[in-house]
PDB file of C-alpha atoms and ligand atoms in Angstrom:
ATOM      1  CA  MET F   1     -42.818 -27.069 -35.593  1.00 69.00           C
ATOM      2  CA  ILE F   2     -39.572 -28.077 -33.887  1.00 75.00           C
ATOM      3  CA  GLU F   3     -38.841 -24.490 -32.851  1.00 78.00           C
ATOM      4  CA  ASP F   4     -42.097 -24.348 -30.857  1.00 91.00           C
ATOM      5  CA  LEU F   5     -41.190 -27.370 -28.729  1.00 95.00           C
ATOM      6  CA  VAL F   6     -39.991 -27.004 -25.153  1.00 97.00           C
ATOM      7  CA  ILE F   7     -36.715 -28.918 -24.902  1.00 98.00           C
ATOM      8  CA  PRO F   8     -36.225 -30.518 -21.460  1.00 98.00           C
ATOM      9  CA  THR F   9     -33.061 -29.248 -19.765  1.00 98.00           C
ATOM     10  CA  HIS F  10     -32.147 -32.616 -18.234  1.00 98.00           C
ATOM     11  CA  ILE F  11     -33.168 -35.918 -19.823  1.00 98.00           C
ATOM     12  CA  GLY F  12     -32.461 -39.363 -18.355  1.00 98.00           C
ATOM     13  CA  ILE F  13     -32.475 -42.523 -20.467  1.00 98.00           C
ATOM     14  CA  ILE F  14     -32.668 -46.059 -19.113  1.00 98.00           C
ATOM     15  CA  MET F  15     -31.218 -47.817 -22.154  1.00 98.00           C
ATOM     16  CA  ASP F  16     -33.164 -51.074 -21.925  1.00 98.00           C
ATOM     17  CA  GLY F  17     -33.651 -53.840 -24.492  1.00 98.00           C
ATOM     18  CA  ASN F  18     -30.191 -54.400 -25.995  1.00 98.00           C
ATOM     19  CA  GLY F  19     -30.341 -58.125 -25.167  1.00 97.00           C
ATOM     20  CA  ARG F  20     -33.806 -58.620 -26.694  1.00 98.00           C
ATOM     21  CA  TRP F  21     -32.803 -56.638 -29.778  1.00 98.00           C
ATOM     22  CA  ALA F  22     -29.921 -59.051 -30.362  1.00 98.00           C
ATOM     23  CA  GLU F  23     -31.845 -62.240 -29.473  1.00 97.00           C
ATOM     24  CA  ARG F  24     -34.613 -61.349 -31.963  1.00 98.00           C
ATOM     25  CA  ARG F  25     -31.949 -61.241 -34.678  1.00 98.00           C
ATOM     26  CA  GLY F  26     -30.235 -64.442 -33.582  1.00 98.00           C
ATOM     27  CA  LEU F  27     -27.208 -62.435 -32.446  1.00 98.00           C
ATOM     28  CA  SER F  28     -25.292 -62.567 -29.170  1.00 96.00           C
ATOM     29  CA  ARG F  29     -26.284 -60.162 -26.368  1.00 95.00           C
ATOM     30  CA  SER F  30     -22.898 -58.483 -26.850  1.00 96.00           C
ATOM     31  CA  MET F  31     -23.929 -57.423 -30.337  1.00 97.00           C
ATOM     32  CA  GLY F  32     -26.992 -55.783 -28.800  1.00 97.00           C
ATOM     33  CA  HIS F  33     -24.847 -53.812 -26.373  1.00 97.00           C
ATOM     34  CA  ARG F  34     -22.529 -52.744 -29.191  1.00 97.00           C
ATOM     35  CA  GLU F  35     -25.493 -51.516 -31.246  1.00 98.00           C
ATOM     36  CA  GLY F  36     -26.818 -49.781 -28.120  1.00 98.00           C
ATOM     37  CA  ALA F  37     -23.507 -47.976 -27.754  1.00 97.00           C
ATOM     38  CA  ASN F  38     -23.785 -46.740 -31.373  1.00 97.00           C
ATOM     39  CA  THR F  39     -27.308 -45.507 -30.668  1.00 98.00           C
ATOM     40  CA  LEU F  40     -26.065 -43.688 -27.579  1.00 98.00           C
ATOM     41  CA  LYS F  41     -23.526 -41.785 -29.680  1.00 97.00           C
ATOM     42  CA  LYS F  42     -26.199 -40.767 -32.219  1.00 97.00           C
ATOM     43  CA  ILE F  43     -28.710 -39.719 -29.569  1.00 98.00           C
ATOM     44  CA  CYS F  44     -26.115 -37.733 -27.700  1.00 98.00           C
ATOM     45  CA  ILE F  45     -25.205 -35.720 -30.802  1.00 97.00           C
ATOM     46  CA  TYR F  46     -28.881 -35.216 -31.687  1.00 98.00           C
ATOM     47  CA  ALA F  47     -29.741 -34.103 -28.145  1.00 98.00           C
ATOM     48  CA  GLU F  48     -26.883 -31.598 -28.245  1.00 97.00           C
ATOM     49  CA  LYS F  49     -28.156 -30.196 -31.549  1.00 97.00           C
ATOM     50  CA  LEU F  50     -31.667 -29.803 -30.101  1.00 97.00           C
ATOM     51  CA  GLY F  51     -30.293 -27.837 -27.153  1.00 97.00           C
ATOM     52  CA  VAL F  52     -30.613 -30.407 -24.351  1.00 98.00           C
ATOM     53  CA  LYS F  53     -28.188 -29.303 -21.628  1.00 98.00           C
ATOM     54  CA  TYR F  54     -27.831 -32.518 -19.595  1.00 98.00           C
ATOM     55  CA  LEU F  55     -28.263 -36.130 -20.709  1.00 98.00           C
ATOM     56  CA  SER F  56     -27.942 -38.837 -18.047  1.00 98.00           C
ATOM     57  CA  VAL F  57     -27.770 -42.442 -19.230  1.00 98.00           C
ATOM     58  CA  TYR F  58     -27.880 -45.689 -17.272  1.00 98.00           C
ATOM     59  CA  ALA F  59     -25.012 -47.699 -18.775  1.00 97.00           C
ATOM     60  CA  PHE F  60     -24.243 -50.154 -15.958  1.00 97.00           C
ATOM     61  CA  SER F  61     -26.004 -50.543 -12.627  1.00 96.00           C
ATOM     62  CA  THR F  62     -24.374 -51.916  -9.468  1.00 95.00           C
ATOM     63  CA  GLU F  63     -26.849 -54.822  -9.854  1.00 94.00           C
ATOM     64  CA  ASN F  64     -25.564 -55.569 -13.394  1.00 95.00           C
ATOM     65  CA  PHE F  65     -22.562 -57.279 -11.762  1.00 96.00           C
ATOM     66  CA  LYS F  66     -24.993 -60.184 -11.155  1.00 96.00           C
ATOM     67  CA  ARG F  67     -24.992 -60.951 -14.908  1.00 95.00           C
ATOM     68  CA  SER F  68     -22.756 -63.647 -16.391  1.00 95.00           C
ATOM     69  CA  LYS F  69     -19.016 -62.995 -16.201  1.00 95.00           C
ATOM     70  CA  ALA F  70     -18.858 -63.015 -20.017  1.00 95.00           C
ATOM     71  CA  GLU F  71     -21.500 -60.256 -20.298  1.00 94.00           C
ATOM     72  CA  VAL F  72     -19.944 -58.130 -17.536  1.00 96.00           C
ATOM     73  CA  ASP F  73     -16.483 -58.525 -19.100  1.00 96.00           C
ATOM     74  CA  PHE F  74     -17.883 -57.517 -22.488  1.00 96.00           C
ATOM     75  CA  LEU F  75     -19.588 -54.397 -21.092  1.00 96.00           C
ATOM     76  CA  MET F  76     -16.328 -53.364 -19.377  1.00 97.00           C
ATOM     77  CA  LYS F  77     -14.375 -53.931 -22.613  1.00 97.00           C
ATOM     78  CA  LEU F  78     -16.989 -51.976 -24.568  1.00 96.00           C
ATOM     79  CA  CYS F  79     -16.715 -49.138 -22.095  1.00 95.00           C
ATOM     80  CA  ILE F  80     -12.929 -48.917 -22.545  1.00 95.00           C
ATOM     81  CA  GLU F  81     -13.275 -49.097 -26.333  1.00 95.00           C
ATOM     82  CA  MET F  82     -16.012 -46.447 -26.417  1.00 92.00           C
ATOM     83  CA  PHE F  83     -14.280 -43.933 -24.190  1.00 91.00           C
ATOM     84  CA  SER F  84     -10.835 -44.477 -25.716  1.00 90.00           C
ATOM     85  CA  ASN F  85     -11.706 -44.563 -29.435  1.00 87.00           C
ATOM     86  CA  GLU F  86     -15.362 -44.181 -30.282  1.00 88.00           C
ATOM     87  CA  PHE F  87     -16.326 -40.956 -28.563  1.00 90.00           C
ATOM     88  CA  GLN F  88     -14.315 -38.585 -30.796  1.00 91.00           C
ATOM     89  CA  GLU F  89     -17.438 -37.439 -32.637  1.00 92.00           C
ATOM     90  CA  ILE F  90     -19.103 -36.651 -29.338  1.00 94.00           C
ATOM     91  CA  ILE F  91     -16.035 -34.730 -28.202  1.00 94.00           C
ATOM     92  CA  ASP F  92     -16.069 -32.801 -31.506  1.00 94.00           C
ATOM     93  CA  HIS F  93     -19.597 -31.673 -30.624  1.00 95.00           C
ATOM     94  CA  ASN F  94     -18.220 -29.977 -27.519  1.00 96.00           C
ATOM     95  CA  VAL F  95     -19.852 -32.525 -25.166  1.00 97.00           C
ATOM     96  CA  ARG F  96     -18.531 -32.789 -21.606  1.00 98.00           C
ATOM     97  CA  VAL F  97     -18.491 -36.342 -20.251  1.00 97.00           C
ATOM     98  CA  VAL F  98     -18.896 -36.996 -16.525  1.00 98.00           C
ATOM     99  CA  PHE F  99     -19.616 -40.177 -14.557  1.00 98.00           C
ATOM    100  CA  SER F 100     -21.886 -41.097 -11.685  1.00 98.00           C
ATOM    101  CA  GLY F 101     -21.289 -44.222  -9.647  1.00 98.00           C
ATOM    102  CA  ARG F 102     -18.881 -45.976  -7.323  1.00 98.00           C
ATOM    103  CA  ARG F 103     -15.315 -46.536  -8.529  1.00 97.00           C
ATOM    104  CA  GLU F 104     -14.965 -49.713  -6.457  1.00 96.00           C
ATOM    105  CA  PRO F 105     -14.713 -52.537  -7.832  1.00 96.00           C
ATOM    106  CA  LEU F 106     -14.015 -51.204 -11.359  1.00 97.00           C
ATOM    107  CA  THR F 107     -10.626 -52.228 -12.747  1.00 97.00           C
ATOM    108  CA  LYS F 108      -7.725 -49.817 -13.222  1.00 98.00           C
ATOM    109  CA  LYS F 109      -8.111 -50.068 -17.007  1.00 97.00           C
ATOM    110  CA  VAL F 110     -11.786 -49.067 -16.900  1.00 97.00           C
ATOM    111  CA  LEU F 111     -11.105 -46.235 -14.439  1.00 98.00           C
ATOM    112  CA  LYS F 112      -8.252 -44.985 -16.633  1.00 97.00           C
ATOM    113  CA  ALA F 113     -10.537 -44.817 -19.691  1.00 96.00           C
ATOM    114  CA  MET F 114     -13.183 -42.994 -17.650  1.00 97.00           C
ATOM    115  CA  ASP F 115     -10.695 -40.535 -16.146  1.00 97.00           C
ATOM    116  CA  GLU F 116      -9.112 -39.804 -19.526  1.00 96.00           C
ATOM    117  CA  ILE F 117     -12.373 -38.886 -21.217  1.00 96.00           C
ATOM    118  CA  THR F 118     -13.448 -36.813 -18.208  1.00 97.00           C
ATOM    119  CA  GLU F 119     -10.163 -34.893 -18.343  1.00 97.00           C
ATOM    120  CA  LYS F 120     -10.202 -34.547 -22.138  1.00 96.00           C
ATOM    121  CA  THR F 121     -13.697 -33.027 -22.161  1.00 96.00           C
ATOM    122  CA  LYS F 122     -13.636 -31.037 -18.918  1.00 97.00           C
ATOM    123  CA  ASN F 123     -13.615 -27.636 -20.637  1.00 98.00           C
ATOM    124  CA  ASN F 124     -16.332 -28.501 -23.178  1.00 97.00           C
ATOM    125  CA  THR F 125     -19.342 -26.272 -22.889  1.00 97.00           C
ATOM    126  CA  SER F 126     -22.312 -27.794 -24.721  1.00 97.00           C
ATOM    127  CA  LEU F 127     -24.230 -30.855 -23.518  1.00 98.00           C
ATOM    128  CA  VAL F 128     -23.126 -32.622 -20.315  1.00 98.00           C
ATOM    129  CA  LEU F 129     -23.295 -36.398 -20.818  1.00 98.00           C
ATOM    130  CA  ASN F 130     -23.585 -37.995 -17.383  1.00 98.00           C
ATOM    131  CA  ILE F 131     -22.842 -41.705 -17.712  1.00 98.00           C
ATOM    132  CA  CYS F 132     -24.180 -43.717 -14.786  1.00 98.00           C
ATOM    133  CA  PHE F 133     -21.679 -46.529 -14.562  1.00 98.00           C
ATOM    134  CA  ASN F 134     -21.535 -48.935 -11.622  1.00 98.00           C
ATOM    135  CA  TYR F 135     -24.382 -46.748 -10.398  1.00 98.00           C
ATOM    136  CA  GLY F 136     -27.219 -47.316  -7.940  1.00 98.00           C
ATOM    137  CA  GLY F 137     -29.584 -44.592  -6.735  1.00 98.00           C
ATOM    138  CA  GLN F 138     -29.863 -45.926  -3.178  1.00 98.00           C
ATOM    139  CA  THR F 139     -26.086 -46.280  -2.936  1.00 98.00           C
ATOM    140  CA  GLU F 140     -25.726 -42.699  -4.171  1.00 98.00           C
ATOM    141  CA  LEU F 141     -27.957 -41.519  -1.304  1.00 98.00           C
ATOM    142  CA  LEU F 142     -25.983 -43.662   1.153  1.00 98.00           C
ATOM    143  CA  ASP F 143     -22.674 -42.242  -0.089  1.00 98.00           C
ATOM    144  CA  MET F 144     -24.096 -38.694   0.094  1.00 98.00           C
ATOM    145  CA  THR F 145     -25.221 -39.284   3.694  1.00 98.00           C
ATOM    146  CA  LYS F 146     -21.794 -40.601   4.688  1.00 98.00           C
ATOM    147  CA  LYS F 147     -19.970 -37.647   3.091  1.00 98.00           C
ATOM    148  CA  ILE F 148     -22.242 -35.077   4.762  1.00 98.00           C
ATOM    149  CA  SER F 149     -22.068 -36.857   8.155  1.00 98.00           C
ATOM    150  CA  SER F 150     -18.309 -36.860   7.970  1.00 98.00           C
ATOM    151  CA  GLU F 151     -18.273 -33.101   7.263  1.00 98.00           C
ATOM    152  CA  VAL F 152     -20.656 -32.537  10.187  1.00 98.00           C
ATOM    153  CA  LEU F 153     -18.384 -34.548  12.498  1.00 98.00           C
ATOM    154  CA  LYS F 154     -15.368 -32.502  11.352  1.00 98.00           C
ATOM    155  CA  GLY F 155     -17.316 -29.319  12.142  1.00 98.00           C
ATOM    156  CA  ASN F 156     -17.304 -28.171   8.494  1.00 98.00           C
ATOM    157  CA  ILE F 157     -21.116 -28.264   8.173  1.00 97.00           C
ATOM    158  CA  GLN F 158     -23.678 -27.258  10.825  1.00 98.00           C
ATOM    159  CA  VAL F 159     -26.714 -29.590  10.830  1.00 98.00           C
ATOM    160  CA  GLU F 160     -29.143 -26.643  10.900  1.00 98.00           C
ATOM    161  CA  ASN F 161     -27.521 -25.254   7.729  1.00 98.00           C
ATOM    162  CA  ILE F 162     -28.114 -28.376   5.633  1.00 98.00           C
ATOM    163  CA  THR F 163     -30.426 -27.538   2.708  1.00 98.00           C
ATOM    164  CA  LEU F 164     -31.602 -29.349  -0.407  1.00 97.00           C
ATOM    165  CA  ASP F 165     -28.755 -27.604  -2.250  1.00 96.00           C
ATOM    166  CA  THR F 166     -26.319 -29.184   0.241  1.00 97.00           C
ATOM    167  CA  LEU F 167     -27.713 -32.633  -0.528  1.00 98.00           C
ATOM    168  CA  SER F 168     -27.463 -32.063  -4.260  1.00 97.00           C
ATOM    169  CA  SER F 169     -23.860 -30.907  -3.981  1.00 97.00           C
ATOM    170  CA  TYR F 170     -22.885 -34.195  -2.274  1.00 98.00           C
ATOM    171  CA  LEU F 171     -24.399 -36.460  -4.928  1.00 98.00           C
ATOM    172  CA  TYR F 172     -21.973 -38.020  -7.440  1.00 98.00           C
ATOM    173  CA  GLN F 173     -22.590 -35.049  -9.768  1.00 98.00           C
ATOM    174  CA  ASP F 174     -24.280 -31.774  -8.899  1.00 96.00           C
ATOM    175  CA  LEU F 175     -26.794 -31.609 -11.757  1.00 97.00           C
ATOM    176  CA  PRO F 176     -30.189 -29.925 -12.140  1.00 97.00           C
ATOM    177  CA  PRO F 177     -33.235 -32.156 -11.497  1.00 97.00           C
ATOM    178  CA  LEU F 178     -34.344 -34.543 -14.212  1.00 98.00           C
ATOM    179  CA  ASP F 179     -37.215 -33.149 -16.296  1.00 98.00           C
ATOM    180  CA  PHE F 180     -37.870 -36.258 -18.320  1.00 98.00           C
ATOM    181  CA  VAL F 181     -36.992 -39.942 -17.870  1.00 98.00           C
ATOM    182  CA  ILE F 182     -37.290 -42.290 -20.842  1.00 98.00           C
ATOM    183  CA  ARG F 183     -37.082 -46.074 -20.444  1.00 98.00           C
ATOM    184  CA  THR F 184     -37.066 -47.997 -23.689  1.00 98.00           C
ATOM    185  CA  SER F 185     -38.365 -51.552 -24.305  1.00 98.00           C
ATOM    186  CA  GLY F 186     -41.745 -51.072 -22.618  1.00 97.00           C
ATOM    187  CA  GLU F 187     -40.563 -51.893 -19.087  1.00 97.00           C
ATOM    188  CA  GLN F 188     -42.107 -49.475 -16.589  1.00 98.00           C
ATOM    189  CA  ARG F 189     -39.656 -49.365 -13.689  1.00 96.00           C
ATOM    190  CA  LEU F 190     -37.105 -46.897 -12.363  1.00 97.00           C
ATOM    191  CA  SER F 191     -34.666 -49.681 -11.339  1.00 97.00           C
ATOM    192  CA  ASN F 192     -32.701 -47.527  -8.896  1.00 98.00           C
ATOM    193  CA  PHE F 193     -31.960 -44.800 -11.483  1.00 98.00           C
ATOM    194  CA  MET F 194     -31.333 -41.291 -10.111  1.00 98.00           C
ATOM    195  CA  LEU F 195     -33.935 -41.558  -7.349  1.00 98.00           C
ATOM    196  CA  TYR F 196     -33.247 -38.111  -5.887  1.00 98.00           C
ATOM    197  CA  GLN F 197     -32.965 -36.304  -9.225  1.00 98.00           C
ATOM    198  CA  ALA F 198     -36.137 -37.908 -10.683  1.00 98.00           C
ATOM    199  CA  SER F 199     -38.466 -36.591  -7.953  1.00 96.00           C
ATOM    200  CA  TYR F 200     -40.557 -34.427 -10.306  1.00 95.00           C
ATOM    201  CA  ALA F 201     -39.601 -35.904 -13.668  1.00 97.00           C
ATOM    202  CA  GLU F 202     -42.144 -36.851 -16.309  1.00 97.00           C
ATOM    203  CA  PHE F 203     -41.860 -40.511 -17.377  1.00 98.00           C
ATOM    204  CA  TYR F 204     -42.138 -42.065 -20.824  1.00 98.00           C
ATOM    205  CA  PHE F 205     -41.981 -45.771 -21.679  1.00 98.00           C
ATOM    206  CA  PRO F 206     -41.820 -46.369 -25.437  1.00 98.00           C
ATOM    207  CA  GLU F 207     -41.943 -50.000 -26.635  1.00 98.00           C
ATOM    208  CA  VAL F 208     -38.925 -49.583 -28.923  1.00 98.00           C
ATOM    209  CA  LEU F 209     -35.765 -51.467 -27.894  1.00 98.00           C
ATOM    210  CA  PHE F 210     -32.822 -49.186 -27.147  1.00 98.00           C
ATOM    211  CA  PRO F 211     -30.687 -49.928 -30.256  1.00 98.00           C
ATOM    212  CA  ASP F 212     -33.665 -48.736 -32.369  1.00 98.00           C
ATOM    213  CA  PHE F 213     -34.215 -45.584 -30.297  1.00 98.00           C
ATOM    214  CA  LEU F 214     -32.877 -43.259 -32.988  1.00 98.00           C
ATOM    215  CA  GLU F 215     -33.459 -39.603 -33.878  1.00 98.00           C
ATOM    216  CA  ASN F 216     -37.152 -40.042 -34.879  1.00 98.00           C
ATOM    217  CA  GLU F 217     -37.976 -41.883 -31.652  1.00 98.00           C
ATOM    218  CA  PHE F 218     -36.109 -39.258 -29.634  1.00 98.00           C
ATOM    219  CA  MET F 219     -38.150 -36.520 -31.334  1.00 98.00           C
ATOM    220  CA  GLU F 220     -41.378 -38.446 -30.585  1.00 98.00           C
ATOM    221  CA  ALA F 221     -40.326 -38.495 -26.951  1.00 98.00           C
ATOM    222  CA  ILE F 222     -39.804 -34.714 -26.955  1.00 98.00           C
ATOM    223  CA  VAL F 223     -43.256 -34.255 -28.538  1.00 97.00           C
ATOM    224  CA  GLU F 224     -44.732 -36.456 -25.767  1.00 98.00           C
ATOM    225  CA  PHE F 225     -42.965 -34.336 -23.130  1.00 98.00           C
ATOM    226  CA  ASN F 226     -44.614 -31.258 -24.620  1.00 97.00           C
ATOM    227  CA  LYS F 227     -48.076 -32.805 -24.026  1.00 96.00           C
ATOM    228  CA  ARG F 228     -47.473 -33.060 -20.290  1.00 95.00           C
ATOM    229  CA  THR F 229     -48.586 -30.466 -17.733  1.00 89.00           C
ATOM    230  CA  ARG F 230     -46.010 -30.243 -14.991  1.00 85.00           C
ATOM    231  CA  LYS F 231     -47.402 -29.393 -11.563  1.00 81.00           C
ATOM    232  CA  PHE F 232     -44.493 -29.830  -9.111  1.00 83.00           C
ATOM    233  CA  GLY F 233     -47.007 -30.661  -6.381  1.00 82.00           C
ATOM    234  CA  GLY F 234     -49.258 -27.664  -7.107  1.00 83.00           C
ATOM    235  CA  ASN F 235     -52.664 -27.828  -8.788  1.00 73.00           C
ATOM    236  CA  VAL F 236     -52.039 -25.714 -11.884  1.00 60.00           C
TER     237      VAL F 236
HETATM  238  C1  LIG W 301     -30.002 -52.996 -20.688  1.00 50.56           C
HETATM  239  O1  LIG W 301     -30.421 -53.871 -21.725  1.00 50.56           O
HETATM  240  C2  LIG W 301     -28.724 -52.409 -21.075  1.00 50.56           C
HETATM  241  C3  LIG W 301     -27.574 -52.515 -20.365  1.00 50.56           C
HETATM  242  C4  LIG W 301     -27.470 -53.251 -19.082  1.00 50.56           C
HETATM  243  C5  LIG W 301     -26.322 -51.906 -20.853  1.00 50.56           C
HETATM  244  C6  LIG W 301     -26.483 -50.563 -21.501  1.00 50.56           C
HETATM  245  C7  LIG W 301     -25.253 -50.275 -22.241  1.00 50.56           C
HETATM  246  C8  LIG W 301     -25.201 -49.658 -23.446  1.00 50.56           C
HETATM  247  C9  LIG W 301     -26.341 -49.096 -24.154  1.00 50.56           C
HETATM  248  C10 LIG W 301     -23.903 -49.496 -24.085  1.00 50.56           C
HETATM  249  C11 LIG W 301     -23.341 -48.156 -23.768  1.00 50.56           C
HETATM  250  C12 LIG W 301     -22.072 -48.428 -23.190  1.00 50.56           C
HETATM  251  C13 LIG W 301     -21.241 -47.571 -22.644  1.00 50.56           C
HETATM  252  C14 LIG W 301     -19.977 -48.140 -22.206  1.00 50.56           C
HETATM  253  C15 LIG W 301     -21.493 -46.141 -22.423  1.00 50.56           C
HETATM  254  P1  LIG W 301     -30.575 -55.402 -21.372  1.00 50.56           P
HETATM  255  O2  LIG W 301     -29.280 -56.079 -21.593  1.00 50.56           O
HETATM  256  O3  LIG W 301     -31.125 -55.545 -19.977  1.00 50.56           O
HETATM  257  O4  LIG W 301     -31.634 -55.853 -22.430  1.00 50.56           O
HETATM  258  P2  LIG W 301     -32.762 -56.965 -22.240  1.00 50.56           P
HETATM  259  O5  LIG W 301     -33.654 -56.459 -21.128  1.00 50.56           O
HETATM  260  O6  LIG W 301     -33.441 -56.986 -23.562  1.00 50.56           O
HETATM  261  O7  LIG W 301     -32.056 -58.237 -21.909  1.00 50.56           O
END
């Protein structure tokens, strides 16, 4: 029974397999990313309906800049198109969109699309969709360290008063820890995704490629989460 399931508060998805999905159909990789973007919209709305509070998705890593110029350009164009036109249904579901990642070297056009959707949804109160874009977990920790050091040097923070809550508040977004990380396509790696936030997350690696990770697969993931016993370092 759905109502008996524990719904994770914060779910992370590494949306892997768009390229393979397209190649298996004789389509261009771009078509795979476009289909992946459609899946993201559906999953986001479904997660909101189920009562998930935070959904973090890995849309573009700092390392993804190493891909061909054509693929990077397409992903940037897709991002502008999604945030400017395609996210209305998500907005209608009262979803708040935030971003994690470095702004440098994103173009003005991309940043504008990101800033507009952030502003447009800032008062929404249901699910928070955290889009990791130009994101790297190690870089996030580096940026956090620099920001805190600078505050220490200015005398605004005393070293002895630094707590785990301080660290969290200097990450790109101050979100609760990840409960559950899903990576589609059968790959079993974290690939620099939310290293700090994933400390005690449960992991799940379904074989399905991201464009096919639809409502049924999402529900299967939730059922799998409910089979896990979380220990947080104890021996319960
Ligand atoms: C990994 O699959 C996927 C990406 C690098 C991009 C993820 C982007 C989306 C799902 C679109 C959502 C977009 C926005 C703007 C929110 P892959 O290309 O590595 O697949 P492969 O491993 O099969 O080659």
